mmCIF file of C-alpha atoms in Angstrom:
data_model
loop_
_atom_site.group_PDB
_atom_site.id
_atom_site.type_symbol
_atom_site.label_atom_id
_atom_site.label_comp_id
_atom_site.label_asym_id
_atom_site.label_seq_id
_atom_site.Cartn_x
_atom_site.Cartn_y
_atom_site.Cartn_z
ATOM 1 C CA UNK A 22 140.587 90.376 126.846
ATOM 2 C CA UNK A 23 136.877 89.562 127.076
ATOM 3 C CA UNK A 24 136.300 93.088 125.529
ATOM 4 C CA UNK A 25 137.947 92.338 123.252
ATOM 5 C CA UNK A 26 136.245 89.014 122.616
ATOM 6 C CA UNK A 27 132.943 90.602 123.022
ATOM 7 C CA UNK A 28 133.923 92.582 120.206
ATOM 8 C CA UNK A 29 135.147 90.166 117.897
ATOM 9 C CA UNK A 30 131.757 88.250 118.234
ATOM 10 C CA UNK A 31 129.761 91.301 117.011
ATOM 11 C CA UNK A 32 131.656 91.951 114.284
ATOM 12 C CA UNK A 33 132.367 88.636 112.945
ATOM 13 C CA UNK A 34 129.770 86.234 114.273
ATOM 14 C CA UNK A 35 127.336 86.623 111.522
ATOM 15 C CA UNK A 36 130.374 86.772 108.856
ATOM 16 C CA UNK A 37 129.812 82.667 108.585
ATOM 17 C CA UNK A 38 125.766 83.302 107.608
ATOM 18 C CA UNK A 39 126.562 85.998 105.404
ATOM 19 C CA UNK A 40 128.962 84.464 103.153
ATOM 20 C CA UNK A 41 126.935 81.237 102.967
ATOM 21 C CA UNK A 42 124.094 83.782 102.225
ATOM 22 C CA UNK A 43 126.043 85.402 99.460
ATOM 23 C CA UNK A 44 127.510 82.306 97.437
ATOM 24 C CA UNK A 45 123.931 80.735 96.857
ATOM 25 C CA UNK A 46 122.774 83.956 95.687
ATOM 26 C CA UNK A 47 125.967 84.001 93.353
ATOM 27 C CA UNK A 48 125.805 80.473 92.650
ATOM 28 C CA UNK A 49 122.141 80.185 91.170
ATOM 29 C CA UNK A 50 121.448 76.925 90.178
ATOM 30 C CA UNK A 51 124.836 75.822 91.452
ATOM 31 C CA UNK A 52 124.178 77.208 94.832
ATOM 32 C CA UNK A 53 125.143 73.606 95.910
ATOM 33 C CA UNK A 54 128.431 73.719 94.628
ATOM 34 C CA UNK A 55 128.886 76.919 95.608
ATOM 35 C CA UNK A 56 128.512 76.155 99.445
ATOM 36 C CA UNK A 57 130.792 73.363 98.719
ATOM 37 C CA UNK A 58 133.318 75.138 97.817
ATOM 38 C CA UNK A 59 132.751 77.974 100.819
ATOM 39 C CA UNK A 60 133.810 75.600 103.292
ATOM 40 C CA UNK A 61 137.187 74.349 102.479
ATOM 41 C CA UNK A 62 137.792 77.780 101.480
ATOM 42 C CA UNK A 63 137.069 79.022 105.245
ATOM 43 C CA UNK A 64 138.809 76.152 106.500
ATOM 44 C CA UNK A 65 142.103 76.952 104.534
ATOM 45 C CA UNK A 66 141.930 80.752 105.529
ATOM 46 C CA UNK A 67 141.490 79.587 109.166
ATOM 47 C CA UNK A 68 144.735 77.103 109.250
ATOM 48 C CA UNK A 69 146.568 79.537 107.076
ATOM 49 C CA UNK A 70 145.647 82.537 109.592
ATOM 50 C CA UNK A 71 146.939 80.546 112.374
ATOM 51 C CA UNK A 72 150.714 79.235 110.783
ATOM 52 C CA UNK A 73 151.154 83.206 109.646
ATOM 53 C CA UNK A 74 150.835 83.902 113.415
ATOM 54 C CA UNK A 75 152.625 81.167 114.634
ATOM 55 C CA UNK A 76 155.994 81.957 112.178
ATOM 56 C CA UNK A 77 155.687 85.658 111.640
ATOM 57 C CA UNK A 78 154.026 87.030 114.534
ATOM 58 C CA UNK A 79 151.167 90.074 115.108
ATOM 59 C CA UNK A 80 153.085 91.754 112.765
ATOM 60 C CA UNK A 81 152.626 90.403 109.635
ATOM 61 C CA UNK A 82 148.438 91.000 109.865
ATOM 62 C CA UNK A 83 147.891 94.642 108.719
ATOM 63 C CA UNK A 84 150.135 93.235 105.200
ATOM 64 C CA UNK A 85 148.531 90.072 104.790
ATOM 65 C CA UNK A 86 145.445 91.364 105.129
ATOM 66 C CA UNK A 87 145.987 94.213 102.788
ATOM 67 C CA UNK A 88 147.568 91.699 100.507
ATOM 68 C CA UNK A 89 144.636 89.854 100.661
ATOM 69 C CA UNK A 90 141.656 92.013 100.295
ATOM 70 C CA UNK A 91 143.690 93.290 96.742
ATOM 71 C CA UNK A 92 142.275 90.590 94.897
ATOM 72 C CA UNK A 93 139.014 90.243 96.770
ATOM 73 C CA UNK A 94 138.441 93.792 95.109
ATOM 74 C CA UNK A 95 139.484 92.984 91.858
ATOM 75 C CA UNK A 96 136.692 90.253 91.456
ATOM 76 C CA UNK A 97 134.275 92.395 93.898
ATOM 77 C CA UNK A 98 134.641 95.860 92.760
ATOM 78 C CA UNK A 99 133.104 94.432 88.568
ATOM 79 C CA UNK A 100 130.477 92.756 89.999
ATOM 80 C CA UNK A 101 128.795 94.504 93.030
ATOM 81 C CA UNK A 102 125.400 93.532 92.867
ATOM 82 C CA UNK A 103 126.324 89.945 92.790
ATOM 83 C CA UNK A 104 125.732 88.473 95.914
ATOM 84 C CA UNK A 105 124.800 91.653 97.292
ATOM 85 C CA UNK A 106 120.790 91.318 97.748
ATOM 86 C CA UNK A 107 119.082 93.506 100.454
ATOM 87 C CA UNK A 108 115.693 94.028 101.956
ATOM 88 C CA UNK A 109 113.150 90.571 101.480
ATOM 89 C CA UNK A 110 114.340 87.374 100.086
ATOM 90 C CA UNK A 111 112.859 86.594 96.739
ATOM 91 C CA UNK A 112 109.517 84.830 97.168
ATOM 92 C CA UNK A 113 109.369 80.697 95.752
ATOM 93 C CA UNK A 114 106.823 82.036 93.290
ATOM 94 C CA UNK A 115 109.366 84.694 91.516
ATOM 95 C CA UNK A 116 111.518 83.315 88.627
ATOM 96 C CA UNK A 117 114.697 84.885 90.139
ATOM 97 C CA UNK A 118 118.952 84.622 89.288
ATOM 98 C CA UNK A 119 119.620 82.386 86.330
ATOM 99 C CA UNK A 120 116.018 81.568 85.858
ATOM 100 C CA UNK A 121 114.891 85.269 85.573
ATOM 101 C CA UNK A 122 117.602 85.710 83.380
ATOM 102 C CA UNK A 123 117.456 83.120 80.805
ATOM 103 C CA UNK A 124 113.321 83.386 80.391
ATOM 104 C CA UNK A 125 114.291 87.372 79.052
ATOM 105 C CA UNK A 126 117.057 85.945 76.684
ATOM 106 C CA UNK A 127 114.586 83.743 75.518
ATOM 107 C CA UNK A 128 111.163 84.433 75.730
ATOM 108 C CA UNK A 129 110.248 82.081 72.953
ATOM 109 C CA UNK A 130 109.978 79.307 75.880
ATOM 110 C CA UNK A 131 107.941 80.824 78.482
ATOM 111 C CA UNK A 132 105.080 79.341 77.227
ATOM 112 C CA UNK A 133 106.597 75.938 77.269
ATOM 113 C CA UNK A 134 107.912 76.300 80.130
ATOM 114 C CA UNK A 135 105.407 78.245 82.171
ATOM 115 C CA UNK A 136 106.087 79.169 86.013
ATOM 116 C CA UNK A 137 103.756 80.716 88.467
ATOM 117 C CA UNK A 138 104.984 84.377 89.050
ATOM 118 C CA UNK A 139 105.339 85.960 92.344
ATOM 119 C CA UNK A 140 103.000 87.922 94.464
ATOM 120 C CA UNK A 141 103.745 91.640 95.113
ATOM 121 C CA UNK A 142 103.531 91.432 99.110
ATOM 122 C CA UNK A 143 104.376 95.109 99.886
ATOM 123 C CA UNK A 144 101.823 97.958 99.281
ATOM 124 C CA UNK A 145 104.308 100.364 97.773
ATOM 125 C CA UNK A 146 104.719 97.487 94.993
ATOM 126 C CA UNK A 147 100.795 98.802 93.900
ATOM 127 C CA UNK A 148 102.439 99.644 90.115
ATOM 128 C CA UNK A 149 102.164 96.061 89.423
ATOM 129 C CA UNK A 150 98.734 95.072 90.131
ATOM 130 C CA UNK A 151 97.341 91.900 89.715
ATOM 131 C CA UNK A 152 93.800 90.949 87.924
ATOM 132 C CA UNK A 153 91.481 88.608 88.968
ATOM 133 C CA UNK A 154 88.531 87.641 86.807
ATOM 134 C CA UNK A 155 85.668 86.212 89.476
ATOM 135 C CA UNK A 156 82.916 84.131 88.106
ATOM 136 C CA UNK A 157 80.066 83.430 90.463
ATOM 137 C CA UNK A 158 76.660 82.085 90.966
ATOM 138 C CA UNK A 159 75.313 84.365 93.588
ATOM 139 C CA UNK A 160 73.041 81.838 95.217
ATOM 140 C CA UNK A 161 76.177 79.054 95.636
ATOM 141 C CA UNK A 162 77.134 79.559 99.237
ATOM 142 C CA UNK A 163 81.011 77.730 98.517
ATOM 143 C CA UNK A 164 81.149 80.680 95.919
ATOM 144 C CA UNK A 165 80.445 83.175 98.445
ATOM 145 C CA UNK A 166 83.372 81.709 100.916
ATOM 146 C CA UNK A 167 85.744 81.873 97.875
ATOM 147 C CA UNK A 168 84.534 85.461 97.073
ATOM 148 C CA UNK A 169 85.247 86.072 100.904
ATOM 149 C CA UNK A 170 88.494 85.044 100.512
ATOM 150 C CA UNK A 171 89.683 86.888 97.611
ATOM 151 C CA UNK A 172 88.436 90.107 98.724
ATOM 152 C CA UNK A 173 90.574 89.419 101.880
ATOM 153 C CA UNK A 174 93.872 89.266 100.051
ATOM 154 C CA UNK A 175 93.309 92.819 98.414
ATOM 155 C CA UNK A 176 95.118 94.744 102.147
ATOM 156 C CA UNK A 177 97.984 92.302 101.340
ATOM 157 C CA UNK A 178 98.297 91.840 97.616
ATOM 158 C CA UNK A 179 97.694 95.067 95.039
ATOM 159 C CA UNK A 180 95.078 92.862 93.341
ATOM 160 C CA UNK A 181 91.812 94.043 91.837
ATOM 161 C CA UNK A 182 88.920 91.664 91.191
ATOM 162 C CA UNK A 183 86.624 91.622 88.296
ATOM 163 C CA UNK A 184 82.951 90.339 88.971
ATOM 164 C CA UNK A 185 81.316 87.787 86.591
ATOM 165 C CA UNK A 186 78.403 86.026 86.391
ATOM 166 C CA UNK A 187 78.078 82.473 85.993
ATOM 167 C CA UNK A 188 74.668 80.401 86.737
ATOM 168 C CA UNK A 189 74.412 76.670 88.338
ATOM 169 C CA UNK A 190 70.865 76.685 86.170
ATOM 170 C CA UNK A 191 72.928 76.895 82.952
ATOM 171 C CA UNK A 192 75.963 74.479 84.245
ATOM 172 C CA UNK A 193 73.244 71.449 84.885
ATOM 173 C CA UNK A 194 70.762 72.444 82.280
ATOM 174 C CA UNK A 195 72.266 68.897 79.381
ATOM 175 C CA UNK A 196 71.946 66.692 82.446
ATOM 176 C CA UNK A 197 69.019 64.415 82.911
ATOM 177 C CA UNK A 198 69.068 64.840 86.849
ATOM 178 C CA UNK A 199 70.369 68.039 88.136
ATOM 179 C CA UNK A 200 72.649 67.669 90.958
ATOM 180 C CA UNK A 201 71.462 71.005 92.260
ATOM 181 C CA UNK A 202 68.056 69.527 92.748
ATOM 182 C CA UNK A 203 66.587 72.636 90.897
ATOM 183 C CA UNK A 204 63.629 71.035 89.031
ATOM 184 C CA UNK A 205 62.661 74.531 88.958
ATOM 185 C CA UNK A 206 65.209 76.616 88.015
ATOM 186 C CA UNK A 207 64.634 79.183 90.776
ATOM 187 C CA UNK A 208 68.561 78.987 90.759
ATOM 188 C CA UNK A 209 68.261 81.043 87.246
ATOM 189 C CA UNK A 210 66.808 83.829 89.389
ATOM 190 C CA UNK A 211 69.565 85.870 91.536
ATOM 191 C CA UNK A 212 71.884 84.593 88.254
ATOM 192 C CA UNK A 213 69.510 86.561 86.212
ATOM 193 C CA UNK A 214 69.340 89.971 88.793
ATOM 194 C CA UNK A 215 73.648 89.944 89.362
ATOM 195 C CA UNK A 216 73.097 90.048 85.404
ATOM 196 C CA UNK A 217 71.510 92.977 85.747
ATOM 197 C CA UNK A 218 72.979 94.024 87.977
ATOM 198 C CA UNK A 219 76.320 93.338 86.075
ATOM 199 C CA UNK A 220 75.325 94.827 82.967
ATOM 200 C CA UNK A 221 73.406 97.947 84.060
ATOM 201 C CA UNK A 222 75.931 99.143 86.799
ATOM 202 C CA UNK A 223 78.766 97.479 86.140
ATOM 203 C CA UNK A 224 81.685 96.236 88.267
ATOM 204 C CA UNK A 225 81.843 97.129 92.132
ATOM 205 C CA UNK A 226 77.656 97.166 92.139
ATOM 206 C CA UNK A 227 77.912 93.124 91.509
ATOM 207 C CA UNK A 228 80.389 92.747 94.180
ATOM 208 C CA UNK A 229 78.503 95.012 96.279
ATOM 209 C CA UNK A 230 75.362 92.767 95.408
ATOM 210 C CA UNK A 231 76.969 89.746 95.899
ATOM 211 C CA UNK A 232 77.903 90.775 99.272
ATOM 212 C CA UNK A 233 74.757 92.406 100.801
ATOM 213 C CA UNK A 234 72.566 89.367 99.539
ATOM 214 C CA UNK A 235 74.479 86.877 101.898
ATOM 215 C CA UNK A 236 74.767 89.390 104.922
ATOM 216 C CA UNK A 237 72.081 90.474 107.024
ATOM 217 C CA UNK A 238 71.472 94.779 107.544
ATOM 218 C CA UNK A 239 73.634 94.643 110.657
ATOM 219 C CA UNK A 240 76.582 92.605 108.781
ATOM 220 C CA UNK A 241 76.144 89.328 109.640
ATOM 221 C CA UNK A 242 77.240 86.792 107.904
ATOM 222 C CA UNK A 243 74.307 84.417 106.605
ATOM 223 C CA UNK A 244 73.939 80.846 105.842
ATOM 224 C CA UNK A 245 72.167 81.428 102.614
ATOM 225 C CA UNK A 246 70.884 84.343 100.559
ATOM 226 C CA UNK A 247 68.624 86.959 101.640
ATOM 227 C CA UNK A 248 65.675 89.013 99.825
ATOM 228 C CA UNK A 249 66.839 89.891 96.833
ATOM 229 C CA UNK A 250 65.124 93.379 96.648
ATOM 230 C CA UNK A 251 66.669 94.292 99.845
ATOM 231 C CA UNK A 252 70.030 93.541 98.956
ATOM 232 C CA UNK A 253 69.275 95.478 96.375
ATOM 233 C CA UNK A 254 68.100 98.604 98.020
ATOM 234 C CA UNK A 255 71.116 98.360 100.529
ATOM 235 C CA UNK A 256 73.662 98.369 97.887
ATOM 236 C CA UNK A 257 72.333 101.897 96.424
ATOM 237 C CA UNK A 258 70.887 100.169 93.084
ATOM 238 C CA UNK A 259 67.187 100.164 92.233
ATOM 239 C CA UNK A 260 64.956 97.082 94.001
ATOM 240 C CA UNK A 261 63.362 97.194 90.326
ATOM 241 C CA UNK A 262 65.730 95.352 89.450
ATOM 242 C CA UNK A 263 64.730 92.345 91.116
ATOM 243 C CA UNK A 264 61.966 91.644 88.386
ATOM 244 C CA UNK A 265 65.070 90.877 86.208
ATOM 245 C CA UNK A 266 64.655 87.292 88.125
ATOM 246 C CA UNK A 267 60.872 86.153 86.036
ATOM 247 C CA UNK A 268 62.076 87.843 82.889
ATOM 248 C CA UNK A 269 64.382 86.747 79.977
ATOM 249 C CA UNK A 270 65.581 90.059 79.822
ATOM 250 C CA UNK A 271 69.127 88.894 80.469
ATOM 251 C CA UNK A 272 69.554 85.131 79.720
ATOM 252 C CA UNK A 273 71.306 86.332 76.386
ATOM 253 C CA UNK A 274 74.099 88.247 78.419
ATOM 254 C CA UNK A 275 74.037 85.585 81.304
ATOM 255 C CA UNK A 276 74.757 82.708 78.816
ATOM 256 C CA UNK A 277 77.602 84.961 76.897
ATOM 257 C CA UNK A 278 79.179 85.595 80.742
ATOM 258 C CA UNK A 279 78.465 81.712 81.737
ATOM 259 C CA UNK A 280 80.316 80.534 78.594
ATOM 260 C CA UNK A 281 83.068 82.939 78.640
ATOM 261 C CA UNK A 282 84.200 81.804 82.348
ATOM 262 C CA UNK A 283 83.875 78.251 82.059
ATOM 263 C CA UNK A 284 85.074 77.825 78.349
ATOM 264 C CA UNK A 285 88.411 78.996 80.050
ATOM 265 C CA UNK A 286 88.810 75.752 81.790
ATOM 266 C CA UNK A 287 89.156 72.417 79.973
ATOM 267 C CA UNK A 288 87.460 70.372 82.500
ATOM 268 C CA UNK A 289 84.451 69.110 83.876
ATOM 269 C CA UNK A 290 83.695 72.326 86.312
ATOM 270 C CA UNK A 291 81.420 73.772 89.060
ATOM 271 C CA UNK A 292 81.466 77.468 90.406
ATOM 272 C CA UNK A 293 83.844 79.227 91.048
ATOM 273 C CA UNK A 294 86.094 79.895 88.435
ATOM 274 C CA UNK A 295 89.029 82.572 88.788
ATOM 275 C CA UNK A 296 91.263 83.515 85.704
ATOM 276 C CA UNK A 297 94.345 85.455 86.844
ATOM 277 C CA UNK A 298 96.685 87.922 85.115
ATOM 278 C CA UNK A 299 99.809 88.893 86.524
ATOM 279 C CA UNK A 300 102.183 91.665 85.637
ATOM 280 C CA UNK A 301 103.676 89.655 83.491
ATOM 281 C CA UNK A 302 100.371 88.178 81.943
ATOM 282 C CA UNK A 303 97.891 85.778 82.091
ATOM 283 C CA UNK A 304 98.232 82.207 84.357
ATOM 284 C CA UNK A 305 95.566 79.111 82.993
ATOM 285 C CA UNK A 306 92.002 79.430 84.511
ATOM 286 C CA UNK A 307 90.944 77.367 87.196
ATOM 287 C CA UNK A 308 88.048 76.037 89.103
ATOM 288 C CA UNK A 309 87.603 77.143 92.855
ATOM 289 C CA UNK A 310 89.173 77.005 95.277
ATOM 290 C CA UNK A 311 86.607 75.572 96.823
ATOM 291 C CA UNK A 312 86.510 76.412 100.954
ATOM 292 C CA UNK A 313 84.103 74.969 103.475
ATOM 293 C CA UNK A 314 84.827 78.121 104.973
ATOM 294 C CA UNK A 315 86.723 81.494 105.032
ATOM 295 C CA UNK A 316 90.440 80.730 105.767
ATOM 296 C CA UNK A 317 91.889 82.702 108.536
ATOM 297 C CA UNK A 318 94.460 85.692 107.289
ATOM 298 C CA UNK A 319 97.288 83.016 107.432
ATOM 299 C CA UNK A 320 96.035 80.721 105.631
ATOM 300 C CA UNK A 321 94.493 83.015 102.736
ATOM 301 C CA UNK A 322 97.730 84.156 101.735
ATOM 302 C CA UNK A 323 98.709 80.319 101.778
ATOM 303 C CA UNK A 324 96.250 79.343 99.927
ATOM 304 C CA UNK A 325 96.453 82.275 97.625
ATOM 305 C CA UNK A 326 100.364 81.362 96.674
ATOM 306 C CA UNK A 327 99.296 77.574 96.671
ATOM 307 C CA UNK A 328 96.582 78.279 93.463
ATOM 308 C CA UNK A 329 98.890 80.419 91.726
ATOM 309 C CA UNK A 330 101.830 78.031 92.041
ATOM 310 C CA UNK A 331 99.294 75.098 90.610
ATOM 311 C CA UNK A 332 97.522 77.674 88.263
ATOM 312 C CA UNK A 333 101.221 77.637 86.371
ATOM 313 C CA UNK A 334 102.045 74.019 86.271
ATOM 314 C CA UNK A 335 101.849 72.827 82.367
ATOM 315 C CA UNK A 336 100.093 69.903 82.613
ATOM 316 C CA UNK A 337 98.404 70.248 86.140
ATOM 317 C CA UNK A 338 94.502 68.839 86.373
ATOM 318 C CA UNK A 339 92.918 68.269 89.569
ATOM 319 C CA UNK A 340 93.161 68.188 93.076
ATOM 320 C CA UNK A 341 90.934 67.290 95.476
ATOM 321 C CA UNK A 342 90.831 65.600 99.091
#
């Protein structure tokens, strides 16, 4: 008897989860109703279960149960995948079910109705790869936590990042008292070198840049930005470069990069700002995040899905705290 108990629990004790599973995957947007309905319906088989016993006997189970499972196949066998879903549960992010389905019916109202898409976790998902357009100032050292912070995402989401150049210098220059406190405008010169830099050697050397001129030769971390020619020399590029910092050279191509990233954002703005395109195409620009400091790998993926998610709200300005 308690085998046989034993044995009944492993085979039906997860039977409850599965079908509650199953109906909210069938019922979509009813999934409420759905569940609803999956109770009195287990209910009912229970009680009826128990009067077959009690007036037929042991005997009548192998028929009813065939007679049962008859039209259970009917409706099952048409319509196999509903209900059916295996391996990880659809991410909040990803338009899924009835949603999914209506937006490819009619596509004419994705862009009034715009959702955030969903992030390709897995690494064998790498077919769809996301884009990130990066706009910096090199010398803002917020920027550089944000740039930390992006680059950590790329083991965990098949995401490639595209270096810009954007310049504090150029973002102040109509105000009567910069907030920078750049009377200056020294801050024009590393803006003016990851130009260069930028436009000479193109994509990885900026982010390479970017990264050697706030770490020290032994990787450390610093608190603000090295010698320029150094980082320079580390990275592989030529420490020539570094005279691109007196010159106006490259204020032509810095403006056009400047105006390009923040002339995607409809607001009142500060650096960074990250422009996104998923496989499915491109979410609304936005400012920052800005982070005090690097979230830990927990929290980057949080914060990640938290920018996209606001990044595809119609309508959605600012939030700060």
């Amino acid at each position: 008897m308690y085998t046989a108990a034993a044995l009944w629990g492993l085979g039906w004790g997860g039977v409850p989860t599965l079908f509650q599973t199953a109906a909210a995957d069938a019922g979509g947007d009813a999934a409420d109703t759905a569940q609803a309905v999956l109770v009195p319906l287990w209910d009912a088989a229970m009680a009826g279960g128990g009067v077959l016993l009690a007036v037929v006997g042991t005997a009548a189970l192998p028929w009813s149960v065939l007679a049962l499972l008859a039209p259970v196949l009917a409706v099952r066998g048409p319509h196999a995948s509903v209900g059916g879903h295996t391996g990880p549960r659809p991410t909040p992010l990803l338009p899924s079910g009835p949603e999914a389905r209506r937006s490819a019916r009619h596509p004419e109202r994705n862009d009034r109705r715009r959702t955030a898409p969903s992030i390709a976790w897995e690494a064998d998902m790498a077919d769809d790869r996301w884009t990130v357009d990066f706009w910096l100032d090199p010398s803002c050292p917020l920027t550089r936590n944000t740039a930390r912070w992006i680059t950590s995402l790329t083991g965990h989401v098949p995401l490639d990042v595209r270096w810009h150049v954007m310049s504090l210098f150029l973002l102040n220059e109509h105000r009567d008292e910069d907030p920078e406190g750049d009377t200056e405008g020294y801050l024009r010169i590393p803006a003016r070198v990851a130009t260069a830099v930028r436009s000479d050697h193109g994509n990885d050397a900026l982010g390479a840049f970017h990264d050697a001129l706030w770490t020290d030769p032994d990787g450390t971390h610093r608190e603000w930005i090295g010698d320029i020619a150094d980082a320079l020399r580390r990275c592989g590029l030529p420490a020539d470069l570094a005279d691109a910092g007196w010159g106006t050279g490259y204020d032509a191509a810095l403006r056009e990069s400047h105006q390009d990233g923040v002339g995607r954002v409809d607001a009142e703005i500060g650096t960074p700002v990250l422009a996104v395109t998923t496989p499915d195409g491109a979410l609304p620009a936005v400012f920052g995040p800005v982070v005090a400091e690097v979230p830990s790998q927990a929290d980057a993926v949080r914060l990640w899905q938290a920018t996209l998610l606001l990044a595809g709200v119609p309508g959605f300005r600012e939030l700060k705290r």
